[in-house]
Short mmCIF file of C-alpha atoms in Angstrom, two decimals:
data_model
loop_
_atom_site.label_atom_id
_atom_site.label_comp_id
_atom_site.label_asym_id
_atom_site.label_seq_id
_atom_site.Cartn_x
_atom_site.Cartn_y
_atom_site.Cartn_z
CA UNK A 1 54.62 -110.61 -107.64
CA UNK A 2 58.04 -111.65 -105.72
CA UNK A 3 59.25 -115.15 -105.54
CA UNK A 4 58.04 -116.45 -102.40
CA UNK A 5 60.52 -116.93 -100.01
CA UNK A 6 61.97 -120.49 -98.57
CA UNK A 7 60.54 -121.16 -94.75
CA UNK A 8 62.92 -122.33 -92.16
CA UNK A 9 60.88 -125.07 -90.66
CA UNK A 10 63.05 -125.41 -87.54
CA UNK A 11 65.72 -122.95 -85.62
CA UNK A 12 68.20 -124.15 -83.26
CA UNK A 13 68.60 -121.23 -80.05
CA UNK A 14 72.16 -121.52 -79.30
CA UNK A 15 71.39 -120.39 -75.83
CA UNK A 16 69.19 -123.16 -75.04
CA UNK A 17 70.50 -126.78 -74.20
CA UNK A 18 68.96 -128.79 -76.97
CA UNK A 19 67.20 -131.04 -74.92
CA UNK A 20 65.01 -128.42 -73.45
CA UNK A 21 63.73 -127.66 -77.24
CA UNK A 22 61.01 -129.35 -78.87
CA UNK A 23 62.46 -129.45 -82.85
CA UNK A 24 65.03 -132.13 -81.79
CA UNK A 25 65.52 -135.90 -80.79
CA UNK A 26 67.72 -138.46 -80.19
CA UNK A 27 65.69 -141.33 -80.66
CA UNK A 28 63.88 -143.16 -84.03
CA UNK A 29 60.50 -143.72 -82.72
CA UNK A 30 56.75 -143.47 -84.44
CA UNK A 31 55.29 -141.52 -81.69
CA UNK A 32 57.68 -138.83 -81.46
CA UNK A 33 55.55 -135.70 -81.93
CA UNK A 34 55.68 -134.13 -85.36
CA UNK A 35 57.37 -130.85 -85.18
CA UNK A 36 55.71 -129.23 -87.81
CA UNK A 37 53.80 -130.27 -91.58
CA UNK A 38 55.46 -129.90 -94.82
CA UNK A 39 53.88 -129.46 -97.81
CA UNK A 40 54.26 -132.42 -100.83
CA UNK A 41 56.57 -130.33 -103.08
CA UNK A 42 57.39 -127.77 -100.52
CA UNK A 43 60.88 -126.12 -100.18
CA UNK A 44 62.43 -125.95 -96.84
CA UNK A 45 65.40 -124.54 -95.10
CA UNK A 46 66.08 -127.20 -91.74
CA UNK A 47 68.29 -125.73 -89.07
CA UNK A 48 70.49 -128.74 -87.39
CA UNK A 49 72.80 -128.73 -84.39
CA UNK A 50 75.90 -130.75 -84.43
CA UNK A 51 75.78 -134.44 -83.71
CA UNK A 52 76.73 -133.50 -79.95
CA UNK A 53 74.14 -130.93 -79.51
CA UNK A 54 77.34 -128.76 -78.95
CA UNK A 55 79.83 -130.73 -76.65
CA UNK A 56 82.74 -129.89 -78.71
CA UNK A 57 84.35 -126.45 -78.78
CA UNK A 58 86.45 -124.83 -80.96
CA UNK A 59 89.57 -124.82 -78.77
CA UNK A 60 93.07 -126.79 -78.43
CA UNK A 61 92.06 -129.59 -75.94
CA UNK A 62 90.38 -132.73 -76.20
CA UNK A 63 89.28 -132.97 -73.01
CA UNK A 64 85.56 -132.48 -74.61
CA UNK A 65 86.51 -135.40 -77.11
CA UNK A 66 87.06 -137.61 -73.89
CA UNK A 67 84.48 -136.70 -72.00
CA UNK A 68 81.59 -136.60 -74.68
CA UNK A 69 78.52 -138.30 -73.38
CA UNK A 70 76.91 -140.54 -76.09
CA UNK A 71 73.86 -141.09 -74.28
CA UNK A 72 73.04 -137.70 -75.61
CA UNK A 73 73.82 -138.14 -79.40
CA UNK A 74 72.47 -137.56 -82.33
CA UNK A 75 70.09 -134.62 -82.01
CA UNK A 76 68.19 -134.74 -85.39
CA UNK A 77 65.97 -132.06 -86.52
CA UNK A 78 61.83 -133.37 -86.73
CA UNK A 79 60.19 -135.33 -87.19
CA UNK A 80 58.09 -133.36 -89.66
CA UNK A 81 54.82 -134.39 -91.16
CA UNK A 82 55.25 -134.89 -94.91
CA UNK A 83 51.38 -134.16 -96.36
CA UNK A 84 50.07 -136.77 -98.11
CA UNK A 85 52.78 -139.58 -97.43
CA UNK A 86 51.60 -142.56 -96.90
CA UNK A 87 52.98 -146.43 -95.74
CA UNK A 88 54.23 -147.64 -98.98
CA UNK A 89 54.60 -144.16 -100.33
CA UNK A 90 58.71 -143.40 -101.14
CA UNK A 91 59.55 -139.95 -99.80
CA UNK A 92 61.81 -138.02 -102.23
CA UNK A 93 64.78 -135.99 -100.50
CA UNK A 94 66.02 -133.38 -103.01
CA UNK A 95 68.85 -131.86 -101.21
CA UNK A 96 69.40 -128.38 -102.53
CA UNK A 97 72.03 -126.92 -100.20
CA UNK A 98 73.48 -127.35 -96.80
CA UNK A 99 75.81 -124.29 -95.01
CA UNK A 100 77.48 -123.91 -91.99
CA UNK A 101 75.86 -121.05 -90.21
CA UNK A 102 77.53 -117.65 -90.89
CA UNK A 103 78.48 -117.29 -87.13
CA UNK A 104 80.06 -120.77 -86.90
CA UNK A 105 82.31 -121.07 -89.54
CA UNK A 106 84.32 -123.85 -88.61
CA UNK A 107 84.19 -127.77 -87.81
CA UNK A 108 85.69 -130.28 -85.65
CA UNK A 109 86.56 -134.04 -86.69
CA UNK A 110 87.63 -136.28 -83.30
CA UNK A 111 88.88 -139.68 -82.29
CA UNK A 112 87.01 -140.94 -79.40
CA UNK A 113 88.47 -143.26 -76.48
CA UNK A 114 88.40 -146.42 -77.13
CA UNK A 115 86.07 -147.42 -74.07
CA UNK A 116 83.56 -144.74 -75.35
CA UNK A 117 82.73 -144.90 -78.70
CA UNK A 118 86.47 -145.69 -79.84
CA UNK A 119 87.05 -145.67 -83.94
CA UNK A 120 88.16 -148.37 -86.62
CA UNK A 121 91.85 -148.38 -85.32
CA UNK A 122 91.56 -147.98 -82.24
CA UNK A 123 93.01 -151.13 -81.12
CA UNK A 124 96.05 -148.78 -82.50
CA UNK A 125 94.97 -145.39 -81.96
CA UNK A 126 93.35 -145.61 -78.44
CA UNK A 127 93.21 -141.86 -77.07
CA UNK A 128 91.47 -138.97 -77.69
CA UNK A 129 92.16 -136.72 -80.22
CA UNK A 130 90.69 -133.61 -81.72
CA UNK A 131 91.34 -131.35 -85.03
CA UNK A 132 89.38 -128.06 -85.43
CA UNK A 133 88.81 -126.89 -89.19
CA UNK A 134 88.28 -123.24 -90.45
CA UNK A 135 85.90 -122.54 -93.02
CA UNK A 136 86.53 -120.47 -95.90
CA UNK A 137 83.74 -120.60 -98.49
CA UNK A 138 83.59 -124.17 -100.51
CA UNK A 139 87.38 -124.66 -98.48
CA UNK A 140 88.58 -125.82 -95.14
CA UNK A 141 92.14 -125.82 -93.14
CA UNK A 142 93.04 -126.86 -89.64
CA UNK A 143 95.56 -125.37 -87.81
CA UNK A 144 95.92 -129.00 -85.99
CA UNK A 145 96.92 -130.74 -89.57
CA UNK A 146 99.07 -127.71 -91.11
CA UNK A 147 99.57 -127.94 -95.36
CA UNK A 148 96.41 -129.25 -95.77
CA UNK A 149 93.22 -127.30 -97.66
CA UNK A 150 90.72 -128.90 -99.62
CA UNK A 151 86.96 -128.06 -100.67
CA UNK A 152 84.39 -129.56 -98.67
CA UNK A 153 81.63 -132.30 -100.15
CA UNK A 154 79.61 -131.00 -97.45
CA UNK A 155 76.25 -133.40 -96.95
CA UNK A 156 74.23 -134.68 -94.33
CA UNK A 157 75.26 -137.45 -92.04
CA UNK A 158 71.80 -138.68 -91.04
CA UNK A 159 68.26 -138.91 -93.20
CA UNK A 160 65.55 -141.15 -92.81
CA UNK A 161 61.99 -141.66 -91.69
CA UNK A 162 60.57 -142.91 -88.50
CA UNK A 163 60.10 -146.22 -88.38
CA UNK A 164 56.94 -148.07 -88.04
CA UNK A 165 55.87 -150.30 -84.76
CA UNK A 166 56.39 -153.05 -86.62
CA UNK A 167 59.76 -152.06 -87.90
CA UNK A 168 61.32 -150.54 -84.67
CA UNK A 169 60.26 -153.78 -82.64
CA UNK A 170 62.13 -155.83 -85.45
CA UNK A 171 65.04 -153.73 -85.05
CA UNK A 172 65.15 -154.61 -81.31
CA UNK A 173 64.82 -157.86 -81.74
CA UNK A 174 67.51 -158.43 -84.57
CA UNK A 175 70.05 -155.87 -82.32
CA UNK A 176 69.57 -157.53 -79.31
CA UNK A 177 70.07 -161.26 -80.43
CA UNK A 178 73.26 -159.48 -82.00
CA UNK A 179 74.10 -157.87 -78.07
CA UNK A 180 72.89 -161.54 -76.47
CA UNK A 181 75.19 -163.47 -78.58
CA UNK A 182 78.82 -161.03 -78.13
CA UNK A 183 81.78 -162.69 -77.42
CA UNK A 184 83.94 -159.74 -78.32
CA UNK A 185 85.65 -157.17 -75.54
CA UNK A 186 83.69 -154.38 -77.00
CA UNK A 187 80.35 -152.90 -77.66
CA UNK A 188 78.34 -154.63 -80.79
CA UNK A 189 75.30 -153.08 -81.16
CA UNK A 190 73.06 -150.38 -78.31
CA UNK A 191 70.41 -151.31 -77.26
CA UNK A 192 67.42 -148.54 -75.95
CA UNK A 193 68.83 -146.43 -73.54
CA UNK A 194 66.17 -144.66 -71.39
CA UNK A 195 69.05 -142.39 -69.95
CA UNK A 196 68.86 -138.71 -71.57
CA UNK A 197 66.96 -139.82 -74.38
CA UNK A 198 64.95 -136.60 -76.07
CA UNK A 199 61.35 -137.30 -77.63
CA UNK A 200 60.65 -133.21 -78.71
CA UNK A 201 57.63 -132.15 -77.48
CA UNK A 202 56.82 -135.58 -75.53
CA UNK A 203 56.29 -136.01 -71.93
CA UNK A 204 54.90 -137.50 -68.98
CA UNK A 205 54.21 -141.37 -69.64
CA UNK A 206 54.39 -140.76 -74.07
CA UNK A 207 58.00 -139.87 -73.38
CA UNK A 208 58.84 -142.60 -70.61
CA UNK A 209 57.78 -144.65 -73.51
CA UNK A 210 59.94 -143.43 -76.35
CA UNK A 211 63.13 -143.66 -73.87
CA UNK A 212 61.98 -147.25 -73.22
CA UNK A 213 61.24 -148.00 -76.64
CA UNK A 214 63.09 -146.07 -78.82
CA UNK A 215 65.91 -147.43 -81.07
CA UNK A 216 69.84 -145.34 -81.01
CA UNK A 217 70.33 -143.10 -84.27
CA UNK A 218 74.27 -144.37 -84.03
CA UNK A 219 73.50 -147.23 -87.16
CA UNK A 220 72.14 -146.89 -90.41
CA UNK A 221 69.12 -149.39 -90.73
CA UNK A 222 67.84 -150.81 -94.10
CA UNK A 223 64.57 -150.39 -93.92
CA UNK A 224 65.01 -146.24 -93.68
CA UNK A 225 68.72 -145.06 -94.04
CA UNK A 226 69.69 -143.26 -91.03
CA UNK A 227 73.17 -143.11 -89.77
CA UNK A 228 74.62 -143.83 -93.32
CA UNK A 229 77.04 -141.65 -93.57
CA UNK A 230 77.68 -141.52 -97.52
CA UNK A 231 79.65 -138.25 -98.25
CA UNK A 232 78.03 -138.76 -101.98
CA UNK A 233 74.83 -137.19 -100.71
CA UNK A 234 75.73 -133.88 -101.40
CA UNK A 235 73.70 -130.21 -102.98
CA UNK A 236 71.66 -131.82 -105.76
CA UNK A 237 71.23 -135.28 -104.69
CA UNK A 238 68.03 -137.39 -104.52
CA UNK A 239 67.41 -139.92 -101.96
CA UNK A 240 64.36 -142.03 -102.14
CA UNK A 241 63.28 -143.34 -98.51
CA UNK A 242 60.39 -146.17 -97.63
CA UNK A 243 57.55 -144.58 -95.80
CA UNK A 244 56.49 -146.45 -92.80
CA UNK A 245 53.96 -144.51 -90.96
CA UNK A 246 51.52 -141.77 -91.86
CA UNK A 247 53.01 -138.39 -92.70
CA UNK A 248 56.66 -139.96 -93.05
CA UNK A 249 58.30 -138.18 -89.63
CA UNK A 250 61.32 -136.96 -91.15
CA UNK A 251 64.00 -136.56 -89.39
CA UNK A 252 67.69 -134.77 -90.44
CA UNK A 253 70.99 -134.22 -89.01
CA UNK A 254 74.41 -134.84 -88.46
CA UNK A 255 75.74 -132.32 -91.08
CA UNK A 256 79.37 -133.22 -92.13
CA UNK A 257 82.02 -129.97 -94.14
CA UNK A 258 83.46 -133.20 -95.51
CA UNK A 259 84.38 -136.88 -94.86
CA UNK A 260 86.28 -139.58 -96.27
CA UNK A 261 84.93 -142.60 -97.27
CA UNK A 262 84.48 -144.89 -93.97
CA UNK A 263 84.48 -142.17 -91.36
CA UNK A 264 87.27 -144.10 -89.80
CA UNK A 265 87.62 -142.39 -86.75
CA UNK A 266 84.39 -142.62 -85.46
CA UNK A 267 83.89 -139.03 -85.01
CA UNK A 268 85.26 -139.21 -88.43
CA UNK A 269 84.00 -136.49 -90.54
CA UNK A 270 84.26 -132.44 -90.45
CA UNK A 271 81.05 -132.33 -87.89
CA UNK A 272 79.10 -129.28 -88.10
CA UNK A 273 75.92 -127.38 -86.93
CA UNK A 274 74.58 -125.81 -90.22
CA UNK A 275 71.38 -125.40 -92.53
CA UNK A 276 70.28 -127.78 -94.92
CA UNK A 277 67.78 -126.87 -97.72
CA UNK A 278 65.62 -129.59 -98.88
CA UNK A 279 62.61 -130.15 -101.59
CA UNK A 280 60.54 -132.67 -100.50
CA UNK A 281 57.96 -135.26 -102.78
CA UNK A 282 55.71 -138.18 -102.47
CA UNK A 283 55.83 -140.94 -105.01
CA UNK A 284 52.61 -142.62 -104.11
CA UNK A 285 52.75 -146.71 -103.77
CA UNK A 286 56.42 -146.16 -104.41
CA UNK A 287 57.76 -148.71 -102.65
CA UNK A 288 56.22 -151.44 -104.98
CA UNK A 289 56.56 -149.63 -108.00
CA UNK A 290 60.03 -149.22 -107.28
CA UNK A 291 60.18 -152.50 -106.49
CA UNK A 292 62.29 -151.59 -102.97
CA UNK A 293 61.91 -151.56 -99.21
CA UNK A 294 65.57 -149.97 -98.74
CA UNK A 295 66.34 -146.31 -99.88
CA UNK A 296 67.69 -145.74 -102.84
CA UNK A 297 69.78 -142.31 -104.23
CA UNK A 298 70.79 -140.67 -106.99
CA UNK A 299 73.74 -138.15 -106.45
CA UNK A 300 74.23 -134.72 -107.37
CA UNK A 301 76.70 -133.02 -109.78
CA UNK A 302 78.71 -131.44 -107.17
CA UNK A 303 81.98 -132.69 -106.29
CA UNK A 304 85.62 -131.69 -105.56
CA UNK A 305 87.29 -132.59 -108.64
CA UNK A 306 90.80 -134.59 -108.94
CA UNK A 307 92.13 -135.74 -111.94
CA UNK A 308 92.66 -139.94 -111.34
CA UNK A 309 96.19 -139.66 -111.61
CA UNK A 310 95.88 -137.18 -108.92
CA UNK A 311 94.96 -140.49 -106.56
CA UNK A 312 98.03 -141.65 -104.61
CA UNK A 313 96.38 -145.50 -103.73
CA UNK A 314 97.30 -147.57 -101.38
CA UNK A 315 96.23 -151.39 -100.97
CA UNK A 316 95.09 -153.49 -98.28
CA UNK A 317 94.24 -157.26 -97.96
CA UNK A 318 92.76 -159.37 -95.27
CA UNK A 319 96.23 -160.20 -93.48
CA UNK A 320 95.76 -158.35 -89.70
CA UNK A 321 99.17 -156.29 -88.55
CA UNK A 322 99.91 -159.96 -86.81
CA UNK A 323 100.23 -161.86 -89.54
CA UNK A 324 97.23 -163.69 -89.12
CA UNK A 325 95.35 -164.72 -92.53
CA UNK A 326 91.24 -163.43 -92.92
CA UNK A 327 89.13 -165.04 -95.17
CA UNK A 328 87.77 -162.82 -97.91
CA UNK A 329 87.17 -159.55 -94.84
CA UNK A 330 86.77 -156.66 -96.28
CA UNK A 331 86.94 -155.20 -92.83
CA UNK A 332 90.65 -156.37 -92.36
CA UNK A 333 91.55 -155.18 -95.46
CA UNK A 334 90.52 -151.45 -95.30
CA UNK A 335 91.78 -151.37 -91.56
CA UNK A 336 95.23 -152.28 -93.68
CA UNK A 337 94.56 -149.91 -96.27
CA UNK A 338 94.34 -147.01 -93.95
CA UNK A 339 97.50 -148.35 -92.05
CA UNK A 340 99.78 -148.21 -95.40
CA UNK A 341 98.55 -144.60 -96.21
CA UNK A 342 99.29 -143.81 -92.21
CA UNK A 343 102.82 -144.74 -92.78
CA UNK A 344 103.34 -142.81 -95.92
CA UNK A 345 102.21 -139.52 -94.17
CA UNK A 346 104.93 -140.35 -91.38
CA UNK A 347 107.60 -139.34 -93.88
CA UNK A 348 106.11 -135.98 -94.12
CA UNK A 349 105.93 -135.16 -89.89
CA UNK A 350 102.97 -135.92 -89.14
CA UNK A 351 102.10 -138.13 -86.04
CA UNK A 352 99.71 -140.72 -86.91
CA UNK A 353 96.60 -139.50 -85.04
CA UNK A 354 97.09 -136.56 -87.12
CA UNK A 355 96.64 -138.79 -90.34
CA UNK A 356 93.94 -140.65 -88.66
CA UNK A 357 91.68 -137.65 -88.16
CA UNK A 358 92.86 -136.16 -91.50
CA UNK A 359 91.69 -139.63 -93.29
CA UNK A 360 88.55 -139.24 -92.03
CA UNK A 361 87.62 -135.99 -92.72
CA UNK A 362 89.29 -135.22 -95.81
CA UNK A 363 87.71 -136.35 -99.67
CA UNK A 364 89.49 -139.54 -99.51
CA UNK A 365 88.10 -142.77 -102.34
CA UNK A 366 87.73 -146.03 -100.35
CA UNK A 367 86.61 -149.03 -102.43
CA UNK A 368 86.84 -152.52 -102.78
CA UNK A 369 88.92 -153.47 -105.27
CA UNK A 370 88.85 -157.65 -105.15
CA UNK A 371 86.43 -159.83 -103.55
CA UNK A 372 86.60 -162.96 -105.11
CA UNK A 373 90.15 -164.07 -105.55
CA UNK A 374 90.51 -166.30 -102.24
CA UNK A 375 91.79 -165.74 -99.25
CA UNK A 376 92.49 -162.22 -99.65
CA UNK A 377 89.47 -159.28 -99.86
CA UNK A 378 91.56 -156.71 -101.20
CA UNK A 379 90.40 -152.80 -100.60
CA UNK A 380 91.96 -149.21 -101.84
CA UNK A 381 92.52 -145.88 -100.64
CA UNK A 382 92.92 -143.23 -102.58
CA UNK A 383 94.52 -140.28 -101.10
CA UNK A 384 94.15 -136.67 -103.85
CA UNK A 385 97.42 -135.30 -104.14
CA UNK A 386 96.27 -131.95 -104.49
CA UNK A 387 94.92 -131.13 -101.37
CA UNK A 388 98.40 -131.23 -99.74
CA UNK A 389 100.66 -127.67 -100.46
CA UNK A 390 103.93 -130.32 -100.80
CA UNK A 391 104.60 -132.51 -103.40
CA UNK A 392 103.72 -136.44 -101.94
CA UNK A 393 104.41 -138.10 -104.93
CA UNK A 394 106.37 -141.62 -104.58
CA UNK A 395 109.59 -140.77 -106.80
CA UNK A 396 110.35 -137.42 -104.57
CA UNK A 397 112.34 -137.17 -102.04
CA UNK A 398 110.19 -136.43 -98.61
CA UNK A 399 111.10 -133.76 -96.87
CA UNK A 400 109.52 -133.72 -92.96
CA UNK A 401 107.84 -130.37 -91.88
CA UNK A 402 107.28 -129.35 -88.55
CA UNK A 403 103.18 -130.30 -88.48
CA UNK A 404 102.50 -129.18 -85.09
CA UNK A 405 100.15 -131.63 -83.53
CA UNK A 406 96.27 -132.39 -83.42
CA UNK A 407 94.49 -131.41 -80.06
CA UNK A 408 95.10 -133.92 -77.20
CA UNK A 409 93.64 -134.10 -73.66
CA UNK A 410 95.28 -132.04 -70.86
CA UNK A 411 96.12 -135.72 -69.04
CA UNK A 412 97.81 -136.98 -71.99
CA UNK A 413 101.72 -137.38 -70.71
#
């Protein structure tokens, strides 16, 4: 007898809007409608749109970048019905592969306007911008930032299970005390937004009620993951996620080529519609035995490898571009870590939003390196070497290239 074959549990139909198919949401909610049962210890292959549900094309404008409604994002694949889970149980996410699909070989990374969605500089870097990568195998290009290639660490963006009554309504409350109490000239937190929200299969007064209800995929959460974002979840990881209602509701999505550690533009990573393969368990009464309400991972042995001396770092402390002095932020500090390596790059040609979007995307080490020594937090950035085809290193002489430029909108002057 054969080896059995691995199922697809759900297909996206590229000639379909998303939000007229049932295998997709936008929403964490417990009453989304299950999309289909999984097996404990079953092997599946997940099919997942990009985070957009397709709003970006692969084309040299950034019109699309501008104009991307975020009402509409993410579109996760589920929920599915994990047999036998359990509140209390810990669902185990084995991830065994994730591909772009053969037809779409290629990826976008974007910085978003400030006023919609924006980035972490874009106090700095306020307009839209776009880069489109090429896929070749494990490796990716752009013809938007030329003498780059590097392999991807490619991973999903998005994991978690649906979150309990209990746990969504504490989520709204916590979010909204955060919305109630801004003082700052920008958004904080979102809170439910009824407007083109997508609950599968639900309708009539069931989905009037999710839209209400339901909380934004944009942040992680500790209670289930989410929105985290860690590029280290990659083929052969394990991620161990609380189980808060019956059957889990999985949900996946928001499959990244690559990313560097921070996302910093937002839009930050190589975004992708691809396949993800996944092995799923259920560690009964987990959750105590583990002695954990927040998920928990283990990751795999795959990674692009550079040699540490490979690494060009740069530094950052919690003194703003004004001069002002931060007490022990972290935040300030990697905002001025990604400025020094912006400024390197400059010797090289390229314009900073170029940088910006290549930062993001590319297999770049964040981390902090001091947190104690007051006033200053200070963070790193290392840059790999090797993924430029030019020598960077400090003692030789830069010579600048014509780099071309990233995609822009047509209104850009």
């Amino acid at each position: 007898m054969g080896v059995k074959g691995i199922r697809t549990a759900v297909k996206c139909d590229f000639d379909k809007p998303v939000d007229e198919q049932t295998g997709f949401h936008n929403r964490w909610h417990p009453d989304i409608p299950s999309v289909g049962t999984i097996a404990n210890g079953e092997v599946v292959k997940i099919e997942c749109f990009d985070w957009t549900g397709g709003q970006i094309g692969n084309n040299d404008s950034a019109d699309d970048v501008r104009d991307v409604d975020l009402t509409k994002i993410h579109y996760l694949s589920g929920p599915f019905h994990i047999e036998t889970a359990e509140p209390g149980d810990i669902l185990v996410v084995e991830i065994q592969d994730v591909q772009p699909f053969q037809d779409q070989p290629w990826g976008f990374t974007g910085v978003f306007d400030k006023k919609n969605g924006g980035g972490f500089l874009d106090d700095l870097y306020p307009e839209p911008a776009k880069a489109i990568w090429d896929f070749e195998g494990i490796f990716c290009s752009s013809r938007h930032i030329p003498h780059v290639r590097f392999p991807g660490l490619i991973h999903p963006g998005i994991l978690g299970n649906a979150p309990s009554a209990e746990v969504l309504a504490e989520w709204n409350r916590r979010e909204g005390e955060l919305i109630a109490a801004n003082t700052l000239a920008r958004d904080v937190a979102k809170p439910p937004e009824p407007m083109n929200a997508h609950a599968g299969s639900a309708d009539g007064e069931l989905k009037a009620k999710i839209a209400r209800e339901g909380a934004r995929t944009i942040p992680g959460r500790p209670e289930h993951g989410g929105n985290c974002d860690i590029k280290n979840l990659s083929r052969g990881s394990k991620v161990y996620l609380p189980v808060h209602v019956p059957g889990a509701k999985f949900s996946v999505g928001d499959l990244h080529f690559s990313e560097g550690d921070g996302e910093i533009s937002f839009c930050g990573a190589i975004e992708m519609a691809g396949i993800i393969t996944i092995k799923f368990s259920v560690l009964k009464d987990g959750m105590a035995q583990m002695g954990t309400q927040s998920p928990i991972y283990l990751p795999g042995p795959v990674e692009p490898h550079y040699g540490p001396s490979r690494y060009l770092t740069f530094e950052g402390f919690s003194v703003d571009e004004q001069g002002k002095q931060h007490y022990m932020d972290a935040t300030v500090a990697y905002r001025q870590t990604c400025l020094r390596t912006i400024e390197y790059l400059r010797r090289y040609g390229y314009n900073d939003y170029q940088s910006y979007l290549l930062l993001s995307g590319a297999p770049v080490q964040g981390h902090i390196a001091g947190i104690v020594d007051i006033p200053n937090a200070c963070t790193t950035l290392g840059l790999p070497m090797d993924i430029f085809d030019f020598d960077m290193r400090p003692e030789v002489k830069p010579e600048k290239l014509d780099m071309g430029s990233c995609a822009f909108t047509s209104d850009k002057k």
